[in-house]
mmCIF file of C-alpha atoms in Angstrom:
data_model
loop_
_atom_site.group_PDB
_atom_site.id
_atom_site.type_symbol
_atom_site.label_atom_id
_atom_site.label_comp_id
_atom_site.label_asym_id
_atom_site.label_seq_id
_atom_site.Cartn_x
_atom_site.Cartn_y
_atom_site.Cartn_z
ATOM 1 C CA UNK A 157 42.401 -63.279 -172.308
ATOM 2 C CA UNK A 158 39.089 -62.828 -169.997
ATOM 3 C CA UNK A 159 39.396 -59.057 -171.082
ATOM 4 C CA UNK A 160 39.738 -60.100 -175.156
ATOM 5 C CA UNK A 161 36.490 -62.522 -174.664
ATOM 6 C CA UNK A 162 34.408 -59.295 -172.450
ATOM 7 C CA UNK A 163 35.094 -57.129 -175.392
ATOM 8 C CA UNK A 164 33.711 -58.883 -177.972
ATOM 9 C CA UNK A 165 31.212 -60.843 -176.388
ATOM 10 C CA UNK A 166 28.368 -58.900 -177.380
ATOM 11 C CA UNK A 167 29.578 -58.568 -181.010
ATOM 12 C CA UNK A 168 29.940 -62.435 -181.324
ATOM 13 C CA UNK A 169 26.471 -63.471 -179.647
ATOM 14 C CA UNK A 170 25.852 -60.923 -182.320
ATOM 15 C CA UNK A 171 26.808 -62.658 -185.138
ATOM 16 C CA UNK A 172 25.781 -66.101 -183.332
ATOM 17 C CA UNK A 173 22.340 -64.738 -183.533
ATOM 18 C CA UNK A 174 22.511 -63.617 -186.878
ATOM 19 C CA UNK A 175 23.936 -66.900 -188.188
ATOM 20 C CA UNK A 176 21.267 -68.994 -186.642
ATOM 21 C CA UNK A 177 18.647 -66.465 -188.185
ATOM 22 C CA UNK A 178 20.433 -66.988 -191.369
ATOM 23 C CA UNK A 179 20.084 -70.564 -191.278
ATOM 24 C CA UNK A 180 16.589 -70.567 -190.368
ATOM 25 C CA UNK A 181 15.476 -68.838 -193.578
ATOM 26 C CA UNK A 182 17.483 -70.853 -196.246
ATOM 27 C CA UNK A 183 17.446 -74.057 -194.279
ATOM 28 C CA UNK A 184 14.233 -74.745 -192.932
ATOM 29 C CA UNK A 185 11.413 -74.924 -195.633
ATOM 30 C CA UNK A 186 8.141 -73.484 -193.711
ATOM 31 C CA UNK A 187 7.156 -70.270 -195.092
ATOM 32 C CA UNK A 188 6.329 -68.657 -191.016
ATOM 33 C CA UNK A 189 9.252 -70.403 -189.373
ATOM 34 C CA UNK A 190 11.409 -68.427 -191.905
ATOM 35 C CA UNK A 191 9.800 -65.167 -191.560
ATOM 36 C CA UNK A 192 10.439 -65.846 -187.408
ATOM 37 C CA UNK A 193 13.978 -66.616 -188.634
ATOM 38 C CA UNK A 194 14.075 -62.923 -190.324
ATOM 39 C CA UNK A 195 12.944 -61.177 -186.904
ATOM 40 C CA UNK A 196 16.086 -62.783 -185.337
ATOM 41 C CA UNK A 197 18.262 -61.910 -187.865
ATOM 42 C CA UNK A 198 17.081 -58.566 -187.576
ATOM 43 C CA UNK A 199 17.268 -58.304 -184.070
ATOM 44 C CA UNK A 200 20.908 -59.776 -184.090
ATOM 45 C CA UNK A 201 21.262 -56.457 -185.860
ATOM 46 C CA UNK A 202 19.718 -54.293 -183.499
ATOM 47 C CA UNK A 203 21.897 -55.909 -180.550
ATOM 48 C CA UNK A 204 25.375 -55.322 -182.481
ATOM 49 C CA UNK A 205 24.846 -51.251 -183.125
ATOM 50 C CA UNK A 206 23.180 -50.844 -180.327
ATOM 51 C CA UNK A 207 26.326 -52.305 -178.347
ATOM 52 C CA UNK A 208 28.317 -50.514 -180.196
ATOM 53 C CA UNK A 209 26.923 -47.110 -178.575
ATOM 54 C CA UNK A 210 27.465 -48.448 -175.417
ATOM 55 C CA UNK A 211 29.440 -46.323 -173.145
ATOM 56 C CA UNK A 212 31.371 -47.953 -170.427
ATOM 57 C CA UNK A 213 30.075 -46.489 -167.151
ATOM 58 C CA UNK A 214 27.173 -44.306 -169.098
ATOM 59 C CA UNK A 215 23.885 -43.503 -168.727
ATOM 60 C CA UNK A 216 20.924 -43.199 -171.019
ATOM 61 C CA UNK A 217 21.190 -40.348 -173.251
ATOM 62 C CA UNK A 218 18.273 -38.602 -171.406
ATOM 63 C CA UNK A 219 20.280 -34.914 -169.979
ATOM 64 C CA UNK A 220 20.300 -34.195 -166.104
ATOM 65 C CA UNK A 221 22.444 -32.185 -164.572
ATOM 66 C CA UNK A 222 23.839 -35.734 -162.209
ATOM 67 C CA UNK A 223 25.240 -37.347 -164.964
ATOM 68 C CA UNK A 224 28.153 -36.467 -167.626
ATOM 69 C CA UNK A 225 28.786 -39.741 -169.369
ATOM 70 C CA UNK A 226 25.692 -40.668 -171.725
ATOM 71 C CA UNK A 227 25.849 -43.717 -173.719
ATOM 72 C CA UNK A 228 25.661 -42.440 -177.731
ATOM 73 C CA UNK A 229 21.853 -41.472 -178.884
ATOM 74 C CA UNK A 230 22.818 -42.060 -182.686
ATOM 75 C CA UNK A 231 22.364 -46.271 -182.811
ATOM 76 C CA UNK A 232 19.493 -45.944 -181.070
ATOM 77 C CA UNK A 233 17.751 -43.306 -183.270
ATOM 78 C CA UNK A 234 18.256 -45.700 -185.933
ATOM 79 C CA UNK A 235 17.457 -48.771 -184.358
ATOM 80 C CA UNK A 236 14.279 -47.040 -183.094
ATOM 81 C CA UNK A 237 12.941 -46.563 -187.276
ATOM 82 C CA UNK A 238 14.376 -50.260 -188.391
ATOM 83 C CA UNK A 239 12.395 -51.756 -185.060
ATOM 84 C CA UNK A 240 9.056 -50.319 -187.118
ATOM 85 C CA UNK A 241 10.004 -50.535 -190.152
ATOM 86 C CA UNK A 242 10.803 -54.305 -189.381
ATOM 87 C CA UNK A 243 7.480 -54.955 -187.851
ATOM 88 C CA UNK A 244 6.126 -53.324 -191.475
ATOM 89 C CA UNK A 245 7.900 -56.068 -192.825
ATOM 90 C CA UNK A 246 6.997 -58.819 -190.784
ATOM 91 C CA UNK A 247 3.307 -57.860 -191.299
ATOM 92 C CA UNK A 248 3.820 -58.068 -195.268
ATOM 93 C CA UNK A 249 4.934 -61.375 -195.505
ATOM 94 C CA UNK A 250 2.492 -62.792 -193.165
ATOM 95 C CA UNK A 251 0.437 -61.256 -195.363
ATOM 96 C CA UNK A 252 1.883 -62.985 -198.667
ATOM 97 C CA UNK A 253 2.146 -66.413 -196.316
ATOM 98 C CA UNK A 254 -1.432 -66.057 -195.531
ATOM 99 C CA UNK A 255 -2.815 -65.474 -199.890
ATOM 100 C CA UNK A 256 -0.283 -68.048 -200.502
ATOM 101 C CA UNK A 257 -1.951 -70.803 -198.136
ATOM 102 C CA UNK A 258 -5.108 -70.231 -199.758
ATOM 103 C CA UNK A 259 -3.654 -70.482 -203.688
ATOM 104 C CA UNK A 260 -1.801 -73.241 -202.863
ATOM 105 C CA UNK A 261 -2.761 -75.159 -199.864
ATOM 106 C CA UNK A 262 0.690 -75.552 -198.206
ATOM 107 C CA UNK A 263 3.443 -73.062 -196.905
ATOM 108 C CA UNK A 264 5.803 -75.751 -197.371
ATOM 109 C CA UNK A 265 8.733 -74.356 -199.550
ATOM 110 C CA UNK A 266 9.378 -78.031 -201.435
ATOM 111 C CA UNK A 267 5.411 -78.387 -201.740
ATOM 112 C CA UNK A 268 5.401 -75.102 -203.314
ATOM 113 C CA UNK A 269 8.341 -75.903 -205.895
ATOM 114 C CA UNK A 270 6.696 -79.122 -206.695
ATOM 115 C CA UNK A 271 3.253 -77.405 -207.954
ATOM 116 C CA UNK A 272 5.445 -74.630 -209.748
ATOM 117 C CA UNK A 273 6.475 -77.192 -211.929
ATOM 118 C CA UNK A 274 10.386 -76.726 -210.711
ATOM 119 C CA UNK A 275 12.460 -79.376 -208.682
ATOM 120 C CA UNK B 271 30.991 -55.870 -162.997
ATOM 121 C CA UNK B 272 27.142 -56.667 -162.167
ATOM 122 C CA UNK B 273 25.840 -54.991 -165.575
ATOM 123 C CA UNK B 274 28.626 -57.038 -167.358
ATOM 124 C CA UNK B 275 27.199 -60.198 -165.746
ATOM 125 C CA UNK B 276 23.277 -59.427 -166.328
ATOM 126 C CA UNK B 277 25.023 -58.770 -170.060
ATOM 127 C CA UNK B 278 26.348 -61.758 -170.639
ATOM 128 C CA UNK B 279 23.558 -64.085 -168.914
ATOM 129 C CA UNK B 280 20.911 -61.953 -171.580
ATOM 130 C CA UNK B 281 23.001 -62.522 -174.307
ATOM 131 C CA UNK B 282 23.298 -66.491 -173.377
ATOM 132 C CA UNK B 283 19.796 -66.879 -173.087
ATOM 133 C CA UNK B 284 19.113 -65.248 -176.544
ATOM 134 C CA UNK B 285 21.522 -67.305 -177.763
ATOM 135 C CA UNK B 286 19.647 -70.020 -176.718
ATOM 136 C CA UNK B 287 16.093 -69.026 -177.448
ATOM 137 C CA UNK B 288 17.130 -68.868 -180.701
ATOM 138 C CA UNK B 289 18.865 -72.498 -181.045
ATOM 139 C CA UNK B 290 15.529 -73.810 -179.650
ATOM 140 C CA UNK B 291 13.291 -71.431 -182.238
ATOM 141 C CA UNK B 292 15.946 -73.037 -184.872
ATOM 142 C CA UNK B 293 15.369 -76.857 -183.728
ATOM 143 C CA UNK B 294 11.726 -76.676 -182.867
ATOM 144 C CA UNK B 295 8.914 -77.909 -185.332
ATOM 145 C CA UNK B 296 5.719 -76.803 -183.173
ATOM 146 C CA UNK B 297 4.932 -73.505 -185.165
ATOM 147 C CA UNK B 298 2.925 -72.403 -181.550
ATOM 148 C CA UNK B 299 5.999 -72.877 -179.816
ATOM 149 C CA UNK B 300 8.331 -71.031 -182.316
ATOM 150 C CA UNK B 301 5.752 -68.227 -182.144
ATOM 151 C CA UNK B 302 5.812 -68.160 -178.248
ATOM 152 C CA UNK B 303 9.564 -68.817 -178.379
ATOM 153 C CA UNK B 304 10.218 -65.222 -180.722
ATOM 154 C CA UNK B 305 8.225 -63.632 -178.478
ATOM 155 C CA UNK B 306 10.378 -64.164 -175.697
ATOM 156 C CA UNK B 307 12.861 -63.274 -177.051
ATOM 157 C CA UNK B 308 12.296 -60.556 -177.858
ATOM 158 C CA UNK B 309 11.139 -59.505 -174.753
ATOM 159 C CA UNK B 310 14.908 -60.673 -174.416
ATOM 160 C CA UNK B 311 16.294 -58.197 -176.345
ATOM 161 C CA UNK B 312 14.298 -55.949 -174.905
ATOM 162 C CA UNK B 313 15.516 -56.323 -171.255
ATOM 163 C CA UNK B 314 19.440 -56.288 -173.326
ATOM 164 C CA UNK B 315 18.638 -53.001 -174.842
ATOM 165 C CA UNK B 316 17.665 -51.534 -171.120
ATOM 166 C CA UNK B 317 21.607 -52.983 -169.604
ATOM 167 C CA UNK B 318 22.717 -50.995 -172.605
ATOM 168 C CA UNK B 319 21.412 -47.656 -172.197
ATOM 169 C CA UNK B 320 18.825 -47.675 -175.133
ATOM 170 C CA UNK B 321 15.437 -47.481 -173.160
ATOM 171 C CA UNK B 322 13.702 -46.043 -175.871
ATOM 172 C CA UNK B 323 14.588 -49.064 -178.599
ATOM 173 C CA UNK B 324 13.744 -51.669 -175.332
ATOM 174 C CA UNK B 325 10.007 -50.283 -175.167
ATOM 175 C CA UNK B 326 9.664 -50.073 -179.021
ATOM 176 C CA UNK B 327 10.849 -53.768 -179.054
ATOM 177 C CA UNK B 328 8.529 -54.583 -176.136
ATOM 178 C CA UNK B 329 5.901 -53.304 -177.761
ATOM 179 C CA UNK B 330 6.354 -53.951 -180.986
ATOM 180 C CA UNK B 331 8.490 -56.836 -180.784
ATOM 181 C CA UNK B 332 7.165 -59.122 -178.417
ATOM 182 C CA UNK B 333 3.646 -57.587 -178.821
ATOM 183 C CA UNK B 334 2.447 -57.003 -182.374
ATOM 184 C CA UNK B 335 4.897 -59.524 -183.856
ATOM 185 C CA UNK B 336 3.303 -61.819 -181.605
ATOM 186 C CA UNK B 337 0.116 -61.089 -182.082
ATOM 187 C CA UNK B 338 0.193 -61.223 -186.295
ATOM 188 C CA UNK B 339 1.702 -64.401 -186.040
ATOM 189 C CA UNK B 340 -0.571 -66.318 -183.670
ATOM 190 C CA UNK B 341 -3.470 -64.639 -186.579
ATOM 191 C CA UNK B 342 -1.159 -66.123 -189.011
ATOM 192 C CA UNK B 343 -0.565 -69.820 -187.369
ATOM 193 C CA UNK B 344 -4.529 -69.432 -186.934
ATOM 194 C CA UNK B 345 -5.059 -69.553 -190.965
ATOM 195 C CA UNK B 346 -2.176 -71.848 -191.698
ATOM 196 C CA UNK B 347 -1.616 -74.542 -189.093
ATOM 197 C CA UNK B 348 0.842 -75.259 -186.711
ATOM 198 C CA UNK B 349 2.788 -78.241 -187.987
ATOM 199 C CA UNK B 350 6.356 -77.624 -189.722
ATOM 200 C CA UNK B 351 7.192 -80.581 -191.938
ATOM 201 C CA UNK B 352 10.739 -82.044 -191.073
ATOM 202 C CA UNK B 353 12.758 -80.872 -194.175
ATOM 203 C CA UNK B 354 13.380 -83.961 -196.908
ATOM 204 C CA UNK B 355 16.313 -82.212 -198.736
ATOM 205 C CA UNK B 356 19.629 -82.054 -197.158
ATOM 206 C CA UNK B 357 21.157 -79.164 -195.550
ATOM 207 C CA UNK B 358 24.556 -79.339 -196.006
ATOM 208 C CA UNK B 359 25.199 -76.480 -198.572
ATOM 209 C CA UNK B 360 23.192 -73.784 -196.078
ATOM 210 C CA UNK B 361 25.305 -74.977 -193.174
ATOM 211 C CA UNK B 362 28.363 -74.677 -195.313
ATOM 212 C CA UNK B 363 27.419 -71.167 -196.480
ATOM 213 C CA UNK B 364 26.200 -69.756 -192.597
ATOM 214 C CA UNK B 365 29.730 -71.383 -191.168
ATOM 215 C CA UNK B 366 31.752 -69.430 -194.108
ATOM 216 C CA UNK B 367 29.901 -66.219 -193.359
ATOM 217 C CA UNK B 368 30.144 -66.400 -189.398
ATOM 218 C CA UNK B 369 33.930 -66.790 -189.335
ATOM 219 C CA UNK B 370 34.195 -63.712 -191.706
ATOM 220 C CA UNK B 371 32.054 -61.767 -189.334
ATOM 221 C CA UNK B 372 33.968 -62.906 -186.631
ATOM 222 C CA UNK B 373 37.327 -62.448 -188.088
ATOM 223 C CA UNK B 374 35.992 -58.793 -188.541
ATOM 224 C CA UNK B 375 35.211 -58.513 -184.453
ATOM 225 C CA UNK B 376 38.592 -58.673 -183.808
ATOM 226 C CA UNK B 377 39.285 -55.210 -185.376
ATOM 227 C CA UNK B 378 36.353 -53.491 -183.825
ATOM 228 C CA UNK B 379 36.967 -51.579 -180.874
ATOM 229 C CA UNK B 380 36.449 -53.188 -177.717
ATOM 230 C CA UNK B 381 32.885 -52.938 -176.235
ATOM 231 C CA UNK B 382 31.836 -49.689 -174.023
ATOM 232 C CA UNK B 383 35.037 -47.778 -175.057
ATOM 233 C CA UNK B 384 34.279 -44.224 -174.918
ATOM 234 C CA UNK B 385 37.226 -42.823 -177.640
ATOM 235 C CA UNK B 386 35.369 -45.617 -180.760
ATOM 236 C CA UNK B 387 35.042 -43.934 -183.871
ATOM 237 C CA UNK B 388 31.262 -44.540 -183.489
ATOM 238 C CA UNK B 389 30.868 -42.003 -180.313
ATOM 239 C CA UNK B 390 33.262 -39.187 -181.532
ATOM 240 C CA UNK B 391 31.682 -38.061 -184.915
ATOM 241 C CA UNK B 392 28.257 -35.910 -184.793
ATOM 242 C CA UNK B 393 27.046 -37.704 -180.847
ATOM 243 C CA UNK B 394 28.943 -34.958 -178.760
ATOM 244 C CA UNK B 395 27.288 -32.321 -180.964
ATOM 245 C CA UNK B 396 23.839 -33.631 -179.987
ATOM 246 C CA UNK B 397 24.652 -34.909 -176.684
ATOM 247 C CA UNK B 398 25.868 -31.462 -176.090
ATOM 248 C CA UNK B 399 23.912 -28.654 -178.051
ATOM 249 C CA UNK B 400 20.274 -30.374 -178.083
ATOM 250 C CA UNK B 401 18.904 -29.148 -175.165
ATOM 251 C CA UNK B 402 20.150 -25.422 -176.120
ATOM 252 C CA UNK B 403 18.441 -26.056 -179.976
ATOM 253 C CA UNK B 404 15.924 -28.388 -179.333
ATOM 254 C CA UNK B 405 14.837 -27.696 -175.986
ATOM 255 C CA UNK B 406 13.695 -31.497 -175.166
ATOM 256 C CA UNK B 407 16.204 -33.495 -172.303
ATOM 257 C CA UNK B 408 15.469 -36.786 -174.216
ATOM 258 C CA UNK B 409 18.413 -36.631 -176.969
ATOM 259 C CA UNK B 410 16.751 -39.430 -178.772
ATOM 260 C CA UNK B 411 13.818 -37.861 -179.525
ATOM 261 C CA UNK B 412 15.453 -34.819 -180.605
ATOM 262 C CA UNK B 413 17.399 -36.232 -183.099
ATOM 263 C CA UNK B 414 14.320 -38.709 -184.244
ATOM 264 C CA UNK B 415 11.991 -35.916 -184.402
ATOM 265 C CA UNK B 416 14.116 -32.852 -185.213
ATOM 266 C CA UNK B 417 17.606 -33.470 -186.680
ATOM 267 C CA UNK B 418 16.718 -36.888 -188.738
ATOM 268 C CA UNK B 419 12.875 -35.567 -189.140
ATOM 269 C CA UNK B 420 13.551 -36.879 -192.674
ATOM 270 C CA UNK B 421 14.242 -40.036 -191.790
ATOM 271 C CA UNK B 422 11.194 -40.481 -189.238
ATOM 272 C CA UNK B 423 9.095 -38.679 -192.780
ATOM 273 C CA UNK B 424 10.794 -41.821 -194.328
ATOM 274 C CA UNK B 425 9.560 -44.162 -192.283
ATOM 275 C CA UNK B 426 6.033 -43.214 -192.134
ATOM 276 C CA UNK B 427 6.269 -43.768 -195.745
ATOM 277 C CA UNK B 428 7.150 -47.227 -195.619
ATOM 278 C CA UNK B 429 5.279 -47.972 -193.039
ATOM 279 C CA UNK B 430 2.102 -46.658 -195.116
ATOM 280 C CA UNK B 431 3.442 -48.639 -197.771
ATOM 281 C CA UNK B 432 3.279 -51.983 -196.388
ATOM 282 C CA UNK B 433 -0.149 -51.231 -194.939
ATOM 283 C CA UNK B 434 -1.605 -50.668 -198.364
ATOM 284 C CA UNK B 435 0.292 -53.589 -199.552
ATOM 285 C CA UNK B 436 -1.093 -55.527 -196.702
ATOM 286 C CA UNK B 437 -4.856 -54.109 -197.486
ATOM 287 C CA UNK B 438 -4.768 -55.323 -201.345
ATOM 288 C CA UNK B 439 -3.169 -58.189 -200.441
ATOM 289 C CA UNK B 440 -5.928 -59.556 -198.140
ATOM 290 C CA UNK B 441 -8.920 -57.025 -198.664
ATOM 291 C CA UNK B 442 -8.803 -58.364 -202.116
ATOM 292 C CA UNK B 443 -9.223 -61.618 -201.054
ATOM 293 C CA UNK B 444 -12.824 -60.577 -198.896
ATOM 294 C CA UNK B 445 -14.495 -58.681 -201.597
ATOM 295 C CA UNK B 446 -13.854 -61.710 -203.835
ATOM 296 C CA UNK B 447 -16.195 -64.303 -202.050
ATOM 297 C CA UNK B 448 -18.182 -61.667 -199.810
ATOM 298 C CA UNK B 449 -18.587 -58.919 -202.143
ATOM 299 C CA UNK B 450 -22.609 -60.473 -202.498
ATOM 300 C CA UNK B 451 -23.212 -61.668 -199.218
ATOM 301 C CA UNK B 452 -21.492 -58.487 -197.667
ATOM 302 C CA UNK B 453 -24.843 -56.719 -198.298
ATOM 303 C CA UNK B 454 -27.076 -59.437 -196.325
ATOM 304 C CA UNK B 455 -25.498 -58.602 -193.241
ATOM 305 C CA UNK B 456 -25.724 -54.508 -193.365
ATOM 306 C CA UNK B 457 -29.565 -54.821 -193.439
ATOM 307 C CA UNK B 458 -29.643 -57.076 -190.611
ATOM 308 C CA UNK B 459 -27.245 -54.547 -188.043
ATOM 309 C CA UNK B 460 -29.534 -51.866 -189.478
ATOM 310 C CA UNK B 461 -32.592 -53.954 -188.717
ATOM 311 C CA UNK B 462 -31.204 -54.857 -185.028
ATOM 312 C CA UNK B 463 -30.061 -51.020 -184.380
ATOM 313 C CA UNK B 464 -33.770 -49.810 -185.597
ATOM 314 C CA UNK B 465 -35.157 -52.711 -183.044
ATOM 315 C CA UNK B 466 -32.723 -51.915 -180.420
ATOM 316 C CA UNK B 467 -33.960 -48.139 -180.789
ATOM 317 C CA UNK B 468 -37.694 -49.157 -180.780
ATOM 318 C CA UNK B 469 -37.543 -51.427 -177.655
#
């Protein structure tokens, strides 16, 4: 039972994480607090491949001659490019957050709807 | 048994880091709040082997994310509004979603086994030809800079991509309302360099 919840314990703070993140964005109606919502969404992400490289009793893939177990290089090659792309991402919607606070005078997502016309 | 523990105490404080970046409505403290953890994740990433994704996402988790929001927060204020619609349906749709996810968990392999499909497919190759082809100890880099060179070529381009996107969006916006008074300002550093230079 102890050994069932140490296997999957990363995986479900995974999804945990990802669910909270989830909410975040559809639930709560500020413009920034959902874009902080997306980084930990996205970072839920990160956490679940990069425990699934995880070797039990591994080291970091970096070769030396001590070591013969290495945790698996491939998640973390890709988690490396989404980490930057993700900060590219993050830096256009502050960007959009930023023109829309100065067309409309509110980030507020209900605000927004209301000028727009829609309900 | 210790890097299990430090694992699961992370993980718990991520968990809830995020709760309290979920409940909060002092933009400031959401901001601060992401940035820890991220640092977090970062210190996670380290227990699991992946040194070089923990000081990407110290870097540029914690510290540019950081840093464009606080710029962000600085133009838009710092007050979240408590929602007035209810929020019923999103809960309803997150709890659906997480149970499928975590219905899913319980066919993955369990966590640090060596013989998962994930570390049996092209990670021996690299982990054990690399050094001979690439010549650089660091697998990771190899196969970011050599192997999946494409990729990285990729990600430059979307990387330049949002930066334009970020210039028009807000250079725009300055050459709108400054494009006259930009001028002004010129002469004067010109002025104060030629004064500077005299004196």
């Amino acid at each position: 039972m102890l050994q069932e919840i140490l296997d999957h314990y990363n995986y479900w703070i995974a999804i945990m994480l990802m669910m909270v993140g989830f909410y975040t964005v559809v639930a709560r109606g500020n413009l920034v607090k959902k874009i902080v919502g997306l980084n930990i969404f996205q970072t839920s992400v990160f956490l679940l491949y990069i425990s699934m490289g995880k070797v039990t009793g591994g080291t970091a893939p970096i070769l030396d001659e001590r070591f013969t177990v290495y945790s698996n290089p491939i998640p973390h090659v890709l988690i490396l490019t989404a980490i930057v792309v993700g900060v590219a991402t993050t830096a256009l919607g502050l960007a959009l957050v930023v023109r829309i606070k100065e067309s409309y005078g509110t980030i507020e997502e209900d605000e927004l709807d209301l000028m727009d016309g829609e309900t | 048994m210790i890097i299990t523990l430090i694992d699961i105490i992370l993980l718990t404080f991520m968990g809830a880091t995020a709760i309290a970046i979920l409940r909060l409505r002092s933009l400031f403290a959401v901001v601060m709040l992401s940035g820890i953890y991220s640092l977090l994740a970062a210190s996670m990433f380290v227990a699991l082997d992946a040194v070089d994704v923990a000081f990407t996402e110290a870097a540029v988790g914690a510290g540019i994310s950081t840093v464009l929001m606080m710029a962000t927060l600085a133009l838009t204020g710092e007050r979240e509004r408590p929602a007035a619609h209810t929020t019923w349906l999103p809960l309803a749709v997150v709890t659906v979603t997480g149970a499928a996810l975590l219905y899913a968990t319980f066919d993955m392999p369990p966590f640090g086994a060596a013989d998962a499909p994930v570390n049996l497919h092209v990670a021996p190759r690299y982990l054990n030809d690399s050094f001979g082809e690439v010549g650089l100890p660091n697998v990771v880099t190899s196969v970011l800079a050599s192997y999946r060179g494409y990729d990285t070529l990729g990600e430059v381009t979307v990387i330049f991509t949002a930066a334009v996107a970020v210039m028009i969006l807000l250079g725009g916006r300055k050459g709108d309302d400054a494009g006259i008074k930009n001028e002004p300002p010129k002469e004067k550093l010109a002025d104060n360099d030629g004064d500077g230079d005299t004196a």
